[in-house]
CSV table of C-alpha atoms in Angstrom, one decimal:
chain,number,residue,atom,x,y,z
A,1,MET,CA,67.0,184.3,-109.6
A,2,ARG,CA,63.7,182.9,-108.5
A,3,THR,CA,65.4,180.1,-106.7
A,4,LYS,CA,67.5,182.6,-104.7
A,5,TYR,CA,64.3,184.5,-103.8
A,6,TYR,CA,62.6,181.3,-102.6
A,7,LYS,CA,65.6,180.5,-100.5
A,8,THR,CA,65.6,183.9,-98.9
A,9,VAL,CA,61.9,183.5,-98.1
A,10,MET,CA,62.5,180.1,-96.6
A,11,TYR,CA,65.3,181.4,-94.3
A,12,VAL,CA,63.1,184.2,-93.1
A,13,LEU,CA,60.3,181.8,-92.3
A,14,VAL,CA,62.6,179.4,-90.5
A,15,GLY,CA,63.9,182.3,-88.5
A,16,LEU,CA,60.4,183.6,-87.7
A,17,VAL,CA,59.4,180.1,-86.5
A,18,ALA,CA,62.4,179.9,-84.3
A,19,VAL,CA,61.6,183.2,-82.7
A,20,LEU,CA,58.0,182.3,-82.1
A,21,PHE,CA,59.0,179.0,-80.5
A,22,TYR,CA,61.4,180.7,-78.2
A,23,ALA,CA,58.8,183.3,-77.3
A,24,SER,CA,56.2,180.6,-76.5
A,25,ASN,CA,58.6,178.7,-74.3
A,26,ALA,CA,60.3,181.5,-72.5
A,27,PRO,CA,58.6,182.9,-69.4
A,28,ALA,CA,57.2,186.3,-69.4
A,29,THR,CA,59.6,189.0,-68.2
A,30,GLY,CA,59.4,189.2,-64.5
A,31,SER,CA,60.9,188.4,-61.1
A,32,ALA,CA,62.6,185.2,-60.1
A,33,SER,CA,61.8,183.9,-56.6
A,34,ILE,CA,61.4,180.8,-54.6
A,35,SER,CA,59.8,179.8,-51.2
A,36,LEU,CA,60.4,177.0,-48.7
A,37,VAL,CA,58.2,175.5,-46.0
A,38,LYS,CA,59.6,172.9,-43.7
A,39,SER,CA,58.2,170.4,-41.1
A,40,CYS,CA,59.6,167.6,-38.9
A,41,ILE,CA,58.4,164.6,-37.0
A,42,ASP,CA,59.2,164.2,-33.3
A,43,PRO,CA,61.5,161.2,-32.8
A,44,SER,CA,60.6,158.5,-30.2
A,45,GLY,CA,63.7,159.0,-28.1
A,46,PRO,CA,67.4,160.0,-27.9
A,47,GLY,CA,69.6,158.7,-30.6
A,48,GLU,CA,66.6,158.3,-32.9
A,49,PRO,CA,66.7,160.3,-36.2
A,50,ILE,CA,64.5,163.4,-36.7
A,51,LEU,CA,62.6,163.1,-40.0
A,52,PHE,CA,61.8,166.3,-41.9
A,53,SER,CA,60.3,167.3,-45.2
A,54,ALA,CA,60.3,170.7,-47.0
A,55,THR,CA,58.3,172.0,-49.9
A,56,LEU,CA,60.3,174.1,-52.4
A,57,THR,CA,58.2,176.2,-54.7
A,58,ASN,CA,59.2,178.4,-57.6
A,59,THR,CA,57.0,181.5,-56.9
A,60,GLY,CA,58.3,183.7,-59.6
A,61,GLU,CA,57.8,184.0,-63.3
A,62,ASP,CA,61.3,182.9,-64.4
A,63,ASN,CA,62.4,179.3,-64.4
A,64,ILE,CA,65.1,178.5,-61.7
A,65,ILE,CA,68.2,176.5,-62.5
A,66,ASN,CA,71.4,175.5,-60.7
A,67,ILE,CA,69.4,174.7,-57.5
A,68,ALA,CA,71.4,173.5,-54.5
A,69,CYS,CA,70.3,173.0,-50.9
A,70,GLU,CA,72.1,172.8,-47.6
A,71,ASP,CA,70.9,171.9,-44.1
A,72,VAL,CA,72.3,173.2,-40.8
A,73,PRO,CA,73.0,171.0,-38.9
A,74,PRO,CA,74.2,168.8,-41.8
A,75,ALA,CA,71.6,166.2,-42.7
A,76,THR,CA,70.9,163.6,-45.4
A,77,MET,CA,68.5,165.0,-48.0
A,78,GLU,CA,66.7,163.5,-50.9
A,79,GLY,CA,64.6,165.0,-53.7
A,80,VAL,CA,66.6,168.3,-54.2
A,81,PRO,CA,65.9,169.3,-57.8
A,82,THR,CA,68.4,170.9,-60.1
A,83,SER,CA,65.7,173.2,-61.7
A,84,LEU,CA,62.2,174.3,-61.3
A,85,LEU,CA,59.8,175.7,-63.8
A,86,SER,CA,57.6,178.7,-62.9
A,87,GLY,CA,55.0,177.6,-60.4
A,88,GLN,CA,56.4,174.1,-59.9
A,89,SER,CA,56.9,172.6,-56.4
A,90,VAL,CA,58.9,169.6,-55.1
A,91,THR,CA,59.2,167.9,-51.8
A,92,ILE,CA,62.6,167.5,-50.2
A,93,SER,CA,63.0,164.9,-47.5
A,94,GLY,CA,65.7,164.1,-45.1
A,95,SER,CA,66.9,163.1,-41.6
A,96,TYR,CA,69.5,163.8,-38.9
A,97,ILE,CA,70.5,162.7,-35.5
A,98,PRO,CA,69.8,165.5,-33.0
A,99,THR,CA,72.6,166.7,-30.6
A,100,SER,CA,70.2,168.8,-28.5
A,101,ASN,CA,66.7,168.7,-27.3
A,102,PRO,CA,64.8,170.3,-28.7
A,103,SER,CA,66.7,170.5,-32.0
A,104,THR,CA,66.2,173.1,-34.7
A,105,ASP,CA,67.5,172.7,-38.2
A,106,THR,CA,67.4,175.0,-41.2
A,107,ILE,CA,67.3,174.3,-44.9
A,108,THR,CA,68.6,176.9,-47.3
A,109,CYS,CA,68.1,176.5,-51.0
A,110,ARG,CA,69.7,178.7,-53.7
A,111,GLY,CA,69.4,179.0,-57.5
A,112,THR,CA,69.5,181.3,-60.5
A,113,GLY,CA,66.8,182.7,-62.7
A,114,GLU,CA,67.2,181.0,-66.1
A,115,PHE,CA,66.4,184.1,-68.1
A,116,THR,CA,66.8,186.9,-65.7
A,117,THR,CA,70.0,185.4,-64.2
A,118,THR,CA,68.9,186.7,-60.8
A,119,PRO,CA,70.2,184.8,-57.8
A,120,VAL,CA,67.4,183.6,-55.5
A,121,SER,CA,67.4,181.9,-52.0
A,122,ALA,CA,65.0,180.7,-49.4
A,123,SER,CA,65.3,179.3,-45.9
A,124,ALA,CA,63.0,177.5,-43.6
A,125,SER,CA,63.5,176.0,-40.1
A,126,ALA,CA,61.6,173.4,-38.0
A,127,THR,CA,62.1,172.4,-34.4
A,128,CYS,CA,61.5,168.9,-33.0
A,129,ARG,CA,62.0,167.4,-29.6
A,130,TYR,CA,62.3,163.8,-28.3
A,131,SER,CA,61.0,162.3,-25.1
A,132,GLU,CA,63.8,161.9,-22.6
A,133,ASP,CA,64.1,159.3,-19.8
A,134,GLY,CA,63.2,160.9,-16.5
A,135,GLY,CA,59.5,161.6,-16.3
A,136,CYS,CA,57.8,164.6,-17.7
A,137,THR,CA,56.6,168.0,-16.6
A,138,LEU,CA,53.3,169.7,-15.8
A,139,THR,CA,52.2,173.3,-15.6
A,140,PRO,CA,51.2,175.4,-12.5
A,141,GLY,CA,47.6,175.0,-13.7
A,142,TYR,CA,47.8,171.3,-13.1
A,143,TRP,CA,49.4,171.5,-9.7
A,144,LYS,CA,47.0,174.1,-8.4
A,145,THR,CA,44.0,172.0,-9.2
A,146,HIS,CA,45.4,168.6,-8.1
A,147,SER,CA,46.2,169.4,-4.5
A,148,GLN,CA,44.3,167.9,-1.5
A,149,ASP,CA,41.7,170.7,-1.9
A,150,GLY,CA,40.9,169.7,-5.6
A,151,PRO,CA,38.9,170.1,-7.6
A,152,ALA,CA,40.8,167.6,-9.6
A,153,PRO,CA,42.0,164.2,-8.2
A,154,TYR,CA,44.7,164.6,-5.7
A,155,ASP,CA,48.3,164.1,-6.9
A,156,THR,CA,50.3,162.6,-4.0
A,157,THR,CA,53.5,164.4,-5.2
A,158,TRP,CA,52.1,167.3,-3.1
A,159,ALA,CA,52.9,165.4,0.0
A,160,ALA,CA,56.6,165.9,-0.7
A,161,ILE,CA,56.3,169.6,-0.1
A,162,GLY,CA,52.9,170.0,1.7
A,163,GLU,CA,50.3,172.5,0.5
A,164,ASP,CA,50.2,174.2,3.9
A,165,THR,CA,54.0,174.7,4.1
A,166,ILE,CA,54.9,178.4,4.4
A,167,PHE,CA,56.5,179.7,1.2
A,168,TYR,CA,59.7,181.4,2.3
A,169,LEU,CA,59.2,185.0,3.4
A,170,SER,CA,55.7,185.4,1.9
A,171,GLY,CA,53.8,184.5,5.1
A,172,GLN,CA,51.5,182.4,2.8
A,173,SER,CA,51.4,178.7,2.2
A,174,TYR,CA,52.6,177.0,-1.0
A,175,TYR,CA,48.9,176.4,-2.0
A,176,VAL,CA,47.9,180.0,-1.4
A,177,VAL,CA,50.9,181.4,-3.3
A,178,LEU,CA,50.2,179.2,-6.3
A,179,TRP,CA,46.6,180.6,-6.5
A,180,MET,CA,47.6,184.2,-6.0
A,181,THR,CA,47.0,186.6,-8.9
A,182,PRO,CA,50.1,188.6,-9.8
A,183,GLU,CA,48.4,192.0,-9.2
A,184,ARG,CA,50.0,194.8,-11.2
A,185,GLY,CA,52.4,192.3,-12.7
A,186,ASN,CA,54.0,191.4,-9.3
A,187,ALA,CA,57.0,189.3,-10.4
A,188,TYR,CA,57.2,187.6,-7.1
A,189,TYR,CA,54.1,185.6,-7.9
A,190,ILE,CA,55.0,185.2,-11.5
A,191,LEU,CA,58.3,183.4,-10.5
A,192,ALA,CA,56.7,181.7,-7.5
A,193,HIS,CA,54.1,180.0,-9.7
A,194,GLN,CA,56.7,178.5,-12.0
A,195,PHE,CA,59.1,177.7,-9.2
A,196,ILE,CA,56.4,175.7,-7.2
A,197,ALA,CA,55.4,173.8,-10.4
A,198,ALA,CA,59.1,173.0,-11.2
A,199,LYS,CA,59.7,171.7,-7.6
A,200,LEU,CA,56.7,169.4,-7.8
A,201,ASN,CA,57.6,168.2,-11.3
A,202,ILE,CA,61.1,167.3,-9.9
A,203,ALA,CA,59.5,165.6,-6.9
A,204,LYS,CA,57.4,163.6,-9.3
A,205,GLY,CA,60.5,162.3,-11.1
A,206,ALA,CA,61.1,164.7,-13.9
A,207,SER,CA,64.7,165.1,-14.9
A,208,VAL,CA,66.4,168.4,-14.5
A,209,PRO,CA,68.7,170.2,-17.0
A,210,SER,CA,71.6,172.0,-15.6
A,211,ASN,CA,70.2,175.5,-16.5
A,212,VAL,CA,66.9,174.7,-14.8
A,213,GLN,CA,68.7,173.6,-11.7
A,214,THR,CA,70.7,176.9,-11.8
A,215,ALA,CA,67.4,178.8,-12.0
A,216,ILE,CA,65.9,176.9,-9.2
A,217,THR,CA,68.9,177.7,-6.9
A,218,ALA,CA,68.9,181.3,-7.9
A,219,SER,CA,65.2,181.6,-7.3
A,220,THR,CA,65.6,180.1,-3.8
A,221,ASN,CA,68.1,182.8,-3.0
A,222,LEU,CA,65.7,185.4,-4.1
A,223,PHE,CA,62.8,184.0,-2.1
A,224,ASN,CA,65.0,183.9,1.0
A,225,THR,CA,65.7,187.6,0.5
A,226,TYR,CA,62.6,189.4,-0.7
A,227,THR,CA,58.9,189.5,0.2
A,228,PRO,CA,56.0,189.7,-2.2
A,229,ALA,CA,55.3,193.3,-1.1
A,230,TYR,CA,58.9,194.4,-1.8
A,231,ILE,CA,59.0,193.0,-5.3
A,232,GLY,CA,55.4,194.1,-6.0
A,233,ALA,CA,56.5,197.8,-5.3
A,234,LEU,CA,59.3,197.7,-7.9
A,235,LYS,CA,58.8,199.4,-11.3
A,236,GLY,CA,58.9,197.6,-14.6
A,237,GLY,CA,62.5,198.4,-15.4
A,238,ASP,CA,64.0,197.5,-12.0
A,239,GLU,CA,67.0,195.1,-12.2
A,240,ILE,CA,65.8,192.9,-9.3
A,241,ARG,CA,62.3,192.6,-10.9
A,242,ALA,CA,63.8,191.8,-14.2
A,243,ARG,CA,65.7,189.0,-12.6
A,244,PHE,CA,62.5,187.5,-11.2
A,245,VAL,CA,60.9,187.6,-14.6
A,246,TRP,CA,63.9,186.1,-16.4
A,247,LEU,CA,64.0,183.2,-14.0
A,248,ALA,CA,60.3,182.7,-14.4
A,249,GLY,CA,60.8,182.4,-18.2
A,250,ILE,CA,63.3,179.5,-17.8
A,251,LEU,CA,61.1,177.6,-15.4
A,252,ASP,CA,58.0,178.3,-17.5
A,253,ALA,CA,59.9,176.7,-20.5
A,254,TYR,CA,60.8,173.7,-18.3
A,255,ASN,CA,57.2,173.2,-17.0
A,256,ASN,CA,55.8,173.6,-20.5
A,257,GLY,CA,58.2,171.0,-22.0
A,258,ILE,CA,60.1,173.4,-24.2
A,259,ILE,CA,63.3,172.4,-22.4
A,260,GLY,CA,63.8,169.3,-20.1
A,261,PRO,CA,62.2,165.9,-20.4
A,262,GLY,CA,59.1,167.3,-22.1
A,263,HIS,CA,55.5,168.0,-21.1
A,264,CYS,CA,53.3,165.1,-20.0
A,265,ARG,CA,50.9,164.1,-22.7
């Protein structure tokens, strides 16, 4: 009888130890979540791989299991974990050959809470660009200060246009237009500044993407049609004014190196 009693006590104690062990190793009841931060390294030129890294962190209270990651566009990845303890971080690395410039790729990682069984996911993107053959671009701020009037050293590219050449229907020279402040948001000068800089960048040898060339042609047509006074009198929502601003955005991206051969370093 006593032996049976001791066995019963032993089973109870073993069960209690198991419960305590599970409780000490299981995470506290709470949410399951992950975060992802990504960065990339600019490649040296076309055809060269873009290298990237991403930090995957378990930001919840539950452990994360069944982790899988994918990259768009497809890329070779290393270091993808299958699980993460609460608070744990790992670094994922990879590379891919870009098909556009700049190139943006996005990593998405998914998993499941070990105890909550909650599905979790996180995404992160990074954009890199490579230097293309065909020169580089400079902003209107560079060109307005590097004319024959200074104050910075003269850039001889200006001679291809001529600072004193009249700018279309403005009645003002290229140089004067470039220094004009777009009062009340006059879209004529907003576009003209980017247009002049783009023309000078091209004259200096920068390559021209097809969308930029289309924007330059469309801008030329507008400048051959409208005066600064006419565009300045248009209200903010006017369709013609909106077109001036839209074209200025394309040429601004070109001059700043967001599209095209890249900004001069």
